Amino acid sequence: MLKPTVGPIIGHTTTNHARIFVRGKAQKDAPVFAGIRYRQPGHEQWLKSIFIRLTSLQDMSDVIVLNNLAADTEYEYQAGWFSTTSTGHTEESLQELPLQWPQELYRLRTRSGAVGTPRAYIVGSCRYLRMTAGIPSAPQLGDRIFASMTQLAQQANPPVSAMLMTGDQIYVDDLNFFAPDREHQQILAKYRAAFSQPHISRLMANVSTYMILDDHEIEDNWPKKKRSGDDVLYKNAITAYELYQASHSPVFDDGRIGRHPKHYWYQFTDGDIEWFVTDSRTRRNLSADDRRILDVEQEHALCQWLIHSPARVRMVVTSVMFFPDAKRDGDDAWGGFPGQRLRLLETIRTHRIRNVIFISGDVHGSLTSRLTHSEDQDFEVHTIVSSPLCNTRLLPYATQSSFILDRPLARNAAGEYRQELTGKVISQDNFAHLVINAERIQVNYHDRDGKLLQSTGIDLR
């Protein structure tokens, strides 16, 4: 067996279930299979080997699903791929093959259903990996920060439950000025290059990773700048996104890909902390009479989740900033959809929902901020922004002056929503390490070498 060409990537993980993405390589007309075997550390006997056939229709990739796992338990696993001369293999016959598995051991940990247990997460966005003639240019720059994340994850207490990548995991349009990628194979090549760099590969093989797209997975400020003929670009980009990002997420109910999901937004639970990962990019309505950043179905699902979720902490991921608004291109984020944002805020306020945190990226600057209400002392919402993982010299970093902070975010007859920063704006490559305990969320920003840049506490109520 050979080491996967991309992966393994641990995706959606529950108390008894895990999804692992693996890619092999086509071998002319020979059938190609990927396999995973797993066991608890310290045991010589492997619990099970699972195989799946890979096809070019899915870029020689697929997701292997592990079921009936024990809760709050560490497993070690091996992954690889191979080709055979026989076209008639069954699941049983594959088990009998004398396979030589790749030696590298990876680890995954299932979720704990316990409430009140401290949890930790890594959050980041905007990872620029420039491609020239199909080859990454200076790939170590785009991969360096993931070595620091891996080191933190290996030492973290509480252990890191998951990494949230909140948008722009690749830049389809990195050469947008003169040679943007539009063809399906070009876009697939970017995913292969981006996700197979050594440090990110090691991190995603050992830490459960959740992803959601933003504009650069398609085109800058999509769909505002959509032009004639861009339907083909969108189809190619979104098909690649489904294979490499959505495939191992909860959007596929049974964990098996091969068909288009109904939508790209999803939810997952980690004890008494729940996450709602929105799709704030592909369901936009830009018409003047009904501007929406989320479609009707998604807004309804989000509101119902906010109101009825039993979670102690509700984390809402939106790839673009919920607040504060940016002075430049602010209408590409929630500032361009004030009516829908106000409806969400009023839902939170009137239902007296506590501990709602908005998580986002996009702006190439990191910050924490707080929203209060002039007439409702019980209302409080926070945002945590983490961006970028790796910037490009073509794009500036955000600073405090990049944001509109000198006036209320919104107002209606009930009063004003007032905003304030709760820390400095970080204007360099970074990632966020969130630690959630019974009293607070500690937001720790680290630079690409792992050095602590800033730590901010958000008190829970």
Tab-separated table of C-alpha atoms in Angstrom:
chain	number	residue	atom	x	y	z
A	1	MET	CA	0.000	0.000	0.000
A	2	LEU	CA	1.050	3.559	-0.654
A	3	LYS	CA	0.662	6.670	1.464
A	4	PRO	CA	-2.398	8.761	0.454
A	5	THR	CA	-1.655	11.465	-2.107
A	6	VAL	CA	-3.965	13.757	-0.103
A	7	GLY	CA	-5.011	12.991	3.428
A	8	PRO	CA	-5.930	11.327	5.561
A	9	ILE	CA	-8.157	14.189	6.726
A	10	ILE	CA	-10.275	13.580	9.814
A	11	GLY	CA	-13.597	15.309	9.328
A	12	HIS	CA	-16.880	15.205	11.226
A	13	THR	CA	-16.450	13.261	14.462
A	14	THR	CA	-19.079	12.380	17.078
A	15	THR	CA	-19.109	10.223	20.192
A	16	ASN	CA	-19.277	7.062	18.053
A	17	HIS	CA	-18.504	8.061	14.451
A	18	ALA	CA	-15.671	9.574	12.400
A	19	ARG	CA	-15.222	10.440	8.727
A	20	ILE	CA	-11.794	10.279	7.101
A	21	PHE	CA	-10.990	11.617	3.629
A	22	VAL	CA	-8.369	9.736	1.581
A	23	ARG	CA	-7.075	10.205	-1.964
A	24	GLY	CA	-5.069	7.739	-4.049
A	25	LYS	CA	-3.939	7.897	-7.674
A	26	ALA	CA	-5.285	6.492	-10.923
A	27	GLN	CA	-3.446	3.436	-12.300
A	28	LYS	CA	-4.537	3.211	-15.944
A	29	ASP	CA	-7.378	0.664	-16.031
A	30	ALA	CA	-6.503	-1.099	-12.770
A	31	PRO	CA	-9.003	-0.866	-9.882
A	32	VAL	CA	-7.771	1.345	-7.041
A	33	PHE	CA	-8.832	1.024	-3.414
A	34	ALA	CA	-8.197	3.052	-0.268
A	35	GLY	CA	-8.121	1.497	3.156
A	36	ILE	CA	-8.056	2.399	6.842
A	37	ARG	CA	-7.477	0.168	9.839
A	38	TYR	CA	-7.767	1.274	13.447
A	39	ARG	CA	-7.345	0.192	17.059
A	40	GLN	CA	-6.999	1.647	20.530
A	41	PRO	CA	-3.406	2.557	21.491
A	42	GLY	CA	-1.553	-0.214	23.273
A	43	HIS	CA	-3.455	-2.971	21.492
A	44	GLU	CA	-1.664	-5.172	18.964
A	45	GLN	CA	-4.826	-6.377	17.247
A	46	TRP	CA	-6.470	-4.058	14.723
A	47	LEU	CA	-10.188	-3.726	15.362
A	48	LYS	CA	-11.166	-3.462	11.720
A	49	SER	CA	-9.989	-2.709	8.199
A	50	ILE	CA	-12.312	-0.762	5.915
A	51	PHE	CA	-11.792	-0.458	2.152
A	52	ILE	CA	-13.430	1.674	-0.502
A	53	ARG	CA	-12.968	1.828	-4.253
A	54	LEU	CA	-11.671	5.107	-5.682
A	55	THR	CA	-12.727	6.447	-9.076
A	56	SER	CA	-11.735	9.333	-11.301
A	57	LEU	CA	-15.277	10.732	-10.964
A	58	GLN	CA	-14.256	11.842	-7.467
A	59	ASP	CA	-10.644	12.665	-8.322
A	60	MET	CA	-9.550	9.289	-6.895
A	61	SER	CA	-10.788	10.318	-3.447
A	62	ASP	CA	-13.501	9.269	-1.035
A	63	VAL	CA	-14.506	9.326	2.620
A	64	ILE	CA	-14.186	6.238	4.795
A	65	VAL	CA	-16.658	6.133	7.678
A	66	LEU	CA	-15.796	4.590	11.049
A	67	ASN	CA	-18.876	3.611	13.065
A	68	ASN	CA	-19.570	2.041	16.465
A	69	LEU	CA	-16.646	3.789	18.129
A	70	ALA	CA	-16.458	4.331	21.893
A	71	ALA	CA	-17.099	7.828	23.235
A	72	ASP	CA	-14.258	10.001	24.517
A	73	THR	CA	-11.728	7.447	23.317
A	74	GLU	CA	-8.460	7.748	21.452
A	75	TYR	CA	-7.815	5.526	18.450
A	76	GLU	CA	-4.764	5.118	16.282
A	77	TYR	CA	-5.110	4.338	12.607
A	78	GLN	CA	-3.230	3.758	9.385
A	79	ALA	CA	-4.323	4.773	5.894
A	80	GLY	CA	-3.202	3.960	2.378
A	81	TRP	CA	-4.187	3.004	-1.140
A	82	PHE	CA	-3.332	0.269	-3.635
A	83	SER	CA	-4.287	-1.091	-7.041
A	84	THR	CA	-5.078	-4.650	-8.037
A	85	THR	CA	-5.202	-6.673	-11.227
A	86	SER	CA	-8.526	-8.240	-10.286
A	87	THR	CA	-11.791	-6.474	-11.038
A	88	GLY	CA	-13.900	-8.829	-8.953
A	89	HIS	CA	-12.835	-8.024	-5.427
A	90	THR	CA	-15.444	-7.948	-2.668
A	91	GLU	CA	-15.207	-6.417	0.798
A	92	GLU	CA	-14.441	-9.888	2.144
A	93	SER	CA	-11.743	-10.709	-0.418
A	94	LEU	CA	-9.983	-7.398	0.199
A	95	GLN	CA	-9.615	-8.392	3.856
A	96	GLU	CA	-7.637	-11.450	2.798
A	97	LEU	CA	-5.031	-9.601	0.719
A	98	PRO	CA	-1.472	-9.647	2.160
A	99	LEU	CA	-1.220	-5.852	2.290
A	100	GLN	CA	1.813	-3.979	3.570
A	101	TRP	CA	0.319	-0.909	5.250
A	102	PRO	CA	2.176	2.437	5.360
A	103	GLN	CA	3.940	2.596	8.712
A	104	GLU	CA	2.793	6.053	9.792
A	105	LEU	CA	0.325	6.034	12.689
A	106	TYR	CA	-2.298	8.755	13.068
A	107	ARG	CA	-4.568	9.470	16.009
A	108	LEU	CA	-8.173	10.524	16.410
A	109	ARG	CA	-10.303	11.093	19.464
A	110	THR	CA	-14.058	10.697	19.610
A	111	ARG	CA	-16.216	13.326	21.293
A	112	SER	CA	-17.281	13.255	24.904
A	113	GLY	CA	-20.971	13.707	25.599
A	114	ALA	CA	-20.264	15.095	29.065
A	115	VAL	CA	-21.471	18.597	29.875
A	116	GLY	CA	-19.389	21.191	31.680
A	117	THR	CA	-16.127	19.708	30.410
A	118	PRO	CA	-13.579	22.288	29.172
A	119	ARG	CA	-13.169	22.234	25.383
A	120	ALA	CA	-10.653	23.745	22.979
A	121	TYR	CA	-10.655	24.602	19.281
A	122	ILE	CA	-8.337	26.075	16.675
A	123	VAL	CA	-9.801	28.654	14.271
A	124	GLY	CA	-8.280	30.163	11.147
A	125	SER	CA	-9.017	31.358	7.620
A	126	CYS	CA	-7.470	32.775	4.447
A	127	ARG	CA	-4.552	30.518	3.592
A	128	TYR	CA	-2.858	31.878	0.468
A	129	LEU	CA	-0.794	29.353	-1.472
A	130	ARG	CA	0.210	30.836	-4.787
A	131	MET	CA	0.462	28.474	-7.744
A	132	THR	CA	2.706	29.134	-10.744
A	133	ALA	CA	2.356	26.820	-13.748
A	134	GLY	CA	0.526	24.366	-11.514
A	135	ILE	CA	3.264	24.280	-8.857
A	136	PRO	CA	3.102	25.992	-5.420
A	137	SER	CA	5.445	28.980	-5.184
A	138	ALA	CA	7.337	29.025	-1.856
A	139	PRO	CA	4.915	26.473	-0.321
A	140	GLN	CA	6.726	26.561	3.021
A	141	LEU	CA	5.288	30.051	3.610
A	142	GLY	CA	1.728	28.796	3.241
A	143	ASP	CA	2.386	25.704	5.347
A	144	ARG	CA	4.547	27.069	8.149
A	145	ILE	CA	1.756	28.100	10.516
A	146	PHE	CA	0.300	24.572	10.580
A	147	ALA	CA	3.468	23.267	12.231
A	148	SER	CA	2.774	25.662	15.121
A	149	MET	CA	-0.853	24.513	15.287
A	150	THR	CA	0.269	20.885	15.428
A	151	GLN	CA	2.692	21.607	18.250
A	152	LEU	CA	-0.028	23.418	20.204
A	153	ALA	CA	-2.514	20.587	19.611
A	154	GLN	CA	-0.017	18.009	20.871
A	155	GLN	CA	0.463	19.922	24.139
A	156	ALA	CA	-2.991	21.448	24.679
A	157	ASN	CA	-4.968	20.830	27.833
A	158	PRO	CA	-7.894	20.553	27.392
A	159	PRO	CA	-7.261	18.669	24.142
A	160	VAL	CA	-8.238	20.378	20.899
A	161	SER	CA	-11.618	19.002	19.830
A	162	ALA	CA	-11.519	20.381	16.300
A	163	MET	CA	-10.052	22.878	13.886
A	164	LEU	CA	-12.484	25.274	12.176
A	165	MET	CA	-11.332	26.601	8.790
A	166	THR	CA	-13.770	29.392	8.054
A	167	GLY	CA	-13.090	30.275	4.434
A	168	ASP	CA	-10.571	30.836	1.646
A	169	GLN	CA	-8.821	27.526	2.245
A	170	ILE	CA	-7.636	27.908	-1.354
A	171	TYR	CA	-7.505	30.838	-3.771
A	172	VAL	CA	-8.922	29.768	-7.121
A	173	ASP	CA	-8.355	33.352	-8.271
A	174	ASP	CA	-4.801	33.835	-6.989
A	175	LEU	CA	-3.732	35.067	-10.441
A	176	ASN	CA	-7.035	36.799	-11.029
A	177	PHE	CA	-5.572	39.820	-12.791
A	178	PHE	CA	-4.316	37.934	-15.825
A	179	ALA	CA	-4.740	34.152	-15.553
A	180	PRO	CA	-7.525	33.033	-13.195
A	181	ASP	CA	-8.115	29.303	-12.962
A	182	ARG	CA	-11.481	28.257	-14.332
A	183	GLU	CA	-11.122	24.635	-15.435
A	184	HIS	CA	-12.082	21.791	-13.126
A	185	GLN	CA	-8.678	20.091	-13.249
A	186	GLN	CA	-6.880	23.362	-12.488
A	187	ILE	CA	-9.002	23.875	-9.387
A	188	LEU	CA	-8.580	20.275	-8.257
A	189	ALA	CA	-4.811	20.714	-8.586
A	190	LYS	CA	-4.971	23.633	-6.163
A	191	TYR	CA	-6.749	21.536	-3.564
A	192	ARG	CA	-4.270	18.704	-3.973
A	193	ALA	CA	-1.346	21.094	-3.529
A	194	ALA	CA	-2.903	23.009	-0.634
A	195	PHE	CA	-3.963	19.980	1.411
A	196	SER	CA	-0.893	17.811	0.784
A	197	GLN	CA	1.752	20.173	2.180
A	198	PRO	CA	3.513	18.371	5.060
A	199	HIS	CA	2.441	20.429	8.068
A	200	ILE	CA	-1.234	20.894	7.200
A	201	SER	CA	-1.389	17.248	6.166
A	202	ARG	CA	-0.065	16.119	9.537
A	203	LEU	CA	-2.441	18.398	11.431
A	204	MET	CA	-5.578	17.329	9.553
A	205	ALA	CA	-4.641	13.655	9.904
A	206	ASN	CA	-4.744	13.973	13.705
A	207	VAL	CA	-7.254	16.756	14.477
A	208	SER	CA	-10.879	16.741	13.355
A	209	THR	CA	-11.305	19.524	10.785
A	210	TYR	CA	-14.472	21.377	9.762
A	211	MET	CA	-14.509	23.702	6.746
A	212	ILE	CA	-16.788	26.190	5.019
A	213	LEU	CA	-16.102	28.110	1.838
A	214	ASP	CA	-15.857	31.836	1.231
A	215	ASP	CA	-15.441	33.767	-2.012
A	216	HIS	CA	-11.935	32.766	-3.105
A	217	GLU	CA	-12.949	29.130	-3.421
A	218	ILE	CA	-14.863	30.534	-6.406
A	219	GLU	CA	-14.013	34.155	-7.252
A	220	ASP	CA	-13.342	37.391	-5.358
A	221	ASN	CA	-16.564	38.833	-3.843
A	222	TRP	CA	-18.706	36.141	-5.447
A	223	PRO	CA	-21.425	36.561	-6.680
A	224	LYS	CA	-21.271	40.364	-6.789
A	225	LYS	CA	-18.667	40.337	-9.571
A	226	LYS	CA	-20.237	37.456	-11.487
A	227	ARG	CA	-19.863	37.876	-15.238
A	228	SER	CA	-21.321	36.235	-18.298
A	229	GLY	CA	-19.941	32.747	-18.585
A	230	ASP	CA	-19.146	32.363	-14.890
A	231	ASP	CA	-21.714	29.582	-14.481
A	232	VAL	CA	-19.092	27.138	-15.756
A	233	LEU	CA	-16.533	28.517	-13.295
A	234	TYR	CA	-19.022	28.125	-10.448
A	235	LYS	CA	-19.855	24.539	-11.399
A	236	ASN	CA	-16.183	23.578	-11.573
A	237	ALA	CA	-15.289	25.346	-8.325
A	238	ILE	CA	-18.220	24.021	-6.345
A	239	THR	CA	-17.698	20.445	-7.525
A	240	ALA	CA	-14.100	20.639	-6.297
A	241	TYR	CA	-15.289	22.193	-3.029
A	242	GLU	CA	-17.721	19.346	-2.470
A	243	LEU	CA	-14.963	16.776	-2.962
A	244	TYR	CA	-12.272	18.357	-0.795
A	245	GLN	CA	-14.150	20.360	1.844
A	246	ALA	CA	-17.818	19.375	2.103
A	247	SER	CA	-17.223	15.634	1.689
A	248	HIS	CA	-16.016	14.986	5.232
A	249	SER	CA	-18.433	17.457	6.885
A	250	PRO	CA	-21.905	16.713	8.314
A	251	VAL	CA	-23.691	17.814	5.099
A	252	PHE	CA	-23.779	14.210	3.921
A	253	ASP	CA	-26.064	12.411	6.361
A	254	ASP	CA	-24.419	9.004	6.005
A	255	GLY	CA	-20.917	10.224	5.313
A	256	ARG	CA	-20.924	8.927	1.736
A	257	ILE	CA	-20.267	11.352	-1.089
A	258	GLY	CA	-21.072	11.019	-4.773
A	259	ARG	CA	-24.141	13.207	-4.985
A	260	HIS	CA	-24.750	16.920	-4.484
A	261	PRO	CA	-25.750	17.854	-0.915
A	262	LYS	CA	-28.952	19.838	-0.379
A	263	HIS	CA	-26.972	22.724	1.110
A	264	TYR	CA	-23.536	23.525	2.510
A	265	TRP	CA	-24.485	24.837	5.968
A	266	TYR	CA	-24.476	22.359	8.832
A	267	GLN	CA	-24.493	21.855	12.587
A	268	PHE	CA	-22.468	19.757	15.002
A	269	THR	CA	-22.376	19.202	18.747
A	270	ASP	CA	-19.515	18.872	21.205
A	271	GLY	CA	-20.995	18.166	24.638
A	272	ASP	CA	-22.879	21.294	25.736
A	273	ILE	CA	-21.274	23.432	23.003
A	274	GLU	CA	-23.004	23.541	19.642
A	275	TRP	CA	-21.853	24.948	16.317
A	276	PHE	CA	-23.910	26.229	13.394
A	277	VAL	CA	-21.675	26.667	10.339
A	278	THR	CA	-23.454	28.958	7.885
A	279	ASP	CA	-23.026	29.224	4.139
A	280	SER	CA	-22.853	32.997	3.768
A	281	ARG	CA	-21.563	32.852	0.193
A	282	THR	CA	-23.506	30.629	-2.229
A	283	ARG	CA	-27.107	31.371	-1.143
A	284	ARG	CA	-27.032	35.159	-1.462
A	285	ASN	CA	-29.864	37.211	-2.932
A	286	LEU	CA	-28.575	40.558	-4.184
A	287	SER	CA	-31.904	41.941	-5.385
A	288	ALA	CA	-32.814	45.327	-3.932
A	289	ASP	CA	-36.206	44.234	-2.601
A	290	ASP	CA	-35.032	41.154	-0.664
A	291	ARG	CA	-31.284	41.278	0.036
A	292	ARG	CA	-30.145	38.142	1.821
A	293	ILE	CA	-26.759	36.759	2.735
A	294	LEU	CA	-28.507	33.570	3.929
A	295	ASP	CA	-31.396	32.055	2.030
A	296	VAL	CA	-34.846	31.756	3.634
A	297	GLU	CA	-34.414	28.102	4.615
A	298	GLN	CA	-31.029	28.710	6.228
A	299	GLU	CA	-32.156	31.793	8.144
A	300	HIS	CA	-35.149	29.867	9.495
A	301	ALA	CA	-32.943	26.913	10.509
A	302	LEU	CA	-30.455	29.223	12.221
A	303	CYS	CA	-33.172	31.072	14.153
A	304	GLN	CA	-34.839	27.838	15.235
A	305	TRP	CA	-31.481	26.495	16.380
A	306	LEU	CA	-30.728	29.685	18.320
A	307	ILE	CA	-34.101	29.574	20.036
A	308	HIS	CA	-34.402	25.868	20.787
A	309	SER	CA	-30.843	24.587	21.155
A	310	PRO	CA	-30.130	23.300	24.687
A	311	ALA	CA	-26.455	24.256	24.282
A	312	ARG	CA	-24.719	26.247	27.000
A	313	VAL	CA	-22.650	28.015	24.320
A	314	ARG	CA	-23.792	28.603	20.737
A	315	MET	CA	-21.040	29.185	18.166
A	316	VAL	CA	-22.138	30.590	14.803
A	317	VAL	CA	-19.571	30.397	11.992
A	318	THR	CA	-19.967	32.883	9.161
A	319	SER	CA	-17.076	33.175	6.739
A	320	VAL	CA	-17.599	36.955	6.414
A	321	MET	CA	-17.756	39.270	9.431
A	322	PHE	CA	-20.995	39.661	11.331
A	323	PHE	CA	-19.678	42.816	13.007
A	324	PRO	CA	-17.995	45.279	13.063
A	325	ASP	CA	-18.330	46.455	9.465
A	326	ALA	CA	-15.276	47.104	7.332
A	327	LYS	CA	-14.931	50.465	5.607
A	328	ARG	CA	-13.733	48.800	2.395
A	329	ASP	CA	-15.906	46.105	0.776
A	330	GLY	CA	-18.112	46.120	3.861
A	331	ASP	CA	-21.143	45.371	1.734
A	332	ASP	CA	-19.617	41.983	0.867
A	333	ALA	CA	-20.102	40.986	4.519
A	334	TRP	CA	-23.111	41.321	6.819
A	335	GLY	CA	-22.968	45.123	6.578
A	336	GLY	CA	-24.393	44.777	3.083
A	337	PHE	CA	-27.407	42.888	4.449
A	338	PRO	CA	-28.521	45.025	7.409
A	339	GLY	CA	-32.137	43.885	7.421
A	340	GLN	CA	-31.295	40.228	7.827
A	341	ARG	CA	-28.626	40.964	10.423
A	342	LEU	CA	-31.098	43.006	12.468
A	343	ARG	CA	-33.617	40.145	12.343
A	344	LEU	CA	-31.020	37.766	13.783
A	345	LEU	CA	-30.039	40.235	16.501
A	346	GLU	CA	-33.667	40.791	17.440
A	347	THR	CA	-34.206	37.028	17.592
A	348	ILE	CA	-31.320	36.713	20.041
A	349	ARG	CA	-32.414	39.723	22.095
A	350	THR	CA	-36.172	39.096	22.301
A	351	HIS	CA	-35.700	35.415	23.148
A	352	ARG	CA	-33.040	36.371	25.705
A	353	ILE	CA	-30.518	33.905	24.282
A	354	ARG	CA	-27.192	33.969	26.060
A	355	ASN	CA	-23.650	33.030	25.086
A	356	VAL	CA	-23.941	33.467	21.318
A	357	ILE	CA	-20.530	33.855	19.658
A	358	PHE	CA	-20.017	34.653	15.975
A	359	ILE	CA	-16.837	33.191	14.449
A	360	SER	CA	-15.472	34.532	11.160
A	361	GLY	CA	-12.401	35.396	9.095
A	362	ASP	CA	-12.043	37.025	5.663
A	363	VAL	CA	-10.633	40.468	6.518
A	364	HIS	CA	-6.897	39.625	6.936
A	365	GLY	CA	-6.906	40.866	10.497
A	366	SER	CA	-7.969	39.302	13.790
A	367	LEU	CA	-10.032	40.793	16.593
A	368	THR	CA	-12.615	40.245	19.288
A	369	SER	CA	-15.569	42.585	19.740
A	370	ARG	CA	-18.707	42.944	21.819
A	371	LEU	CA	-22.224	44.083	20.965
A	372	THR	CA	-24.644	45.481	23.534
A	373	HIS	CA	-28.064	47.156	23.424
A	374	SER	CA	-28.874	50.651	24.639
A	375	GLU	CA	-32.177	49.674	26.272
A	376	ASP	CA	-31.660	45.996	27.104
A	377	GLN	CA	-28.941	45.394	29.660
A	378	ASP	CA	-29.314	41.624	29.362
A	379	PHE	CA	-28.295	41.525	25.681
A	380	GLU	CA	-24.708	40.707	24.781
A	381	VAL	CA	-23.172	39.064	21.716
A	382	HIS	CA	-19.502	38.581	20.876
A	383	THR	CA	-17.539	38.016	17.698
A	384	ILE	CA	-14.184	36.296	17.238
A	385	VAL	CA	-12.374	36.978	13.967
A	386	SER	CA	-9.297	34.969	12.940
A	387	SER	CA	-7.558	35.838	9.647
A	388	PRO	CA	-5.220	35.249	7.830
A	389	LEU	CA	-3.304	31.993	8.136
A	390	CYS	CA	-1.025	33.128	5.320
A	391	ASN	CA	-1.322	36.467	3.575
A	392	THR	CA	-0.006	37.581	0.218
A	393	ARG	CA	1.895	40.783	-0.497
A	394	LEU	CA	-0.899	41.662	-2.910
A	395	LEU	CA	-3.364	42.139	-0.037
A	396	PRO	CA	-2.997	44.480	2.967
A	397	TYR	CA	-3.588	43.481	6.572
A	398	ALA	CA	-6.558	45.034	8.348
A	399	THR	CA	-5.955	47.521	11.166
A	400	GLN	CA	-8.285	49.179	13.664
A	401	SER	CA	-8.819	52.022	11.206
A	402	SER	CA	-10.211	49.492	8.695
A	403	PHE	CA	-13.475	49.192	10.659
A	404	ILE	CA	-16.480	51.405	11.384
A	405	LEU	CA	-16.530	51.721	15.172
A	406	ASP	CA	-17.780	55.260	15.832
A	407	ARG	CA	-21.512	54.673	15.433
A	408	PRO	CA	-24.135	52.064	16.376
A	409	LEU	CA	-24.174	48.900	14.314
A	410	ALA	CA	-27.972	49.034	13.972
A	411	ARG	CA	-31.007	50.675	15.480
A	412	ASN	CA	-34.766	50.326	15.503
A	413	ALA	CA	-37.636	51.513	17.668
A	414	ALA	CA	-36.424	49.333	20.546
A	415	GLY	CA	-32.981	50.980	20.747
A	416	GLU	CA	-29.418	50.858	19.413
A	417	TYR	CA	-26.956	48.016	19.030
A	418	ARG	CA	-23.608	49.387	20.194
A	419	GLN	CA	-20.237	47.830	19.405
A	420	GLU	CA	-16.764	47.952	20.884
A	421	LEU	CA	-13.489	46.152	20.378
A	422	THR	CA	-12.402	43.995	23.323
A	423	GLY	CA	-8.770	43.720	22.245
A	424	LYS	CA	-6.310	45.025	19.707
A	425	VAL	CA	-6.617	44.299	15.994
A	426	ILE	CA	-3.879	41.852	14.989
A	427	SER	CA	-2.304	42.711	11.643
A	428	GLN	CA	-0.137	39.703	10.818
A	429	ASP	CA	-0.484	36.002	10.012
A	430	ASN	CA	-2.107	34.258	12.966
A	431	PHE	CA	-4.529	31.663	14.260
A	432	ALA	CA	-6.878	31.556	17.232
A	433	HIS	CA	-6.872	28.972	20.012
A	434	LEU	CA	-10.193	28.984	21.890
A	435	VAL	CA	-10.498	27.438	25.350
A	436	ILE	CA	-14.046	27.200	26.715
A	437	ASN	CA	-14.656	26.358	30.372
A	438	ALA	CA	-17.544	26.939	32.771
A	439	GLU	CA	-16.869	30.651	33.260
A	440	ARG	CA	-15.385	32.023	30.039
A	441	ILE	CA	-13.989	31.634	26.564
A	442	GLN	CA	-10.303	32.423	26.425
A	443	VAL	CA	-9.296	33.604	22.953
A	444	ASN	CA	-5.550	33.169	22.392
A	445	TYR	CA	-4.069	34.494	19.159
A	446	HIS	CA	-0.741	33.022	18.051
A	447	ASP	CA	1.620	34.067	15.258
A	448	ARG	CA	2.865	31.672	12.596
A	449	ASP	CA	5.686	30.506	14.886
A	450	GLY	CA	3.271	29.782	17.727
A	451	LYS	CA	4.157	32.833	19.837
A	452	LEU	CA	1.233	34.205	21.851
A	453	LEU	CA	0.193	37.582	20.452
A	454	GLN	CA	-2.874	38.393	22.544
A	455	SER	CA	-5.254	36.743	24.990
A	456	THR	CA	-8.800	37.967	25.588
A	457	GLY	CA	-11.417	36.561	27.940
A	458	ILE	CA	-15.136	36.477	27.103
A	459	ASP	CA	-17.194	35.924	30.242
A	460	LEU	CA	-20.056	33.451	29.861
A	461	ARG	CA	-23.381	34.104	31.526
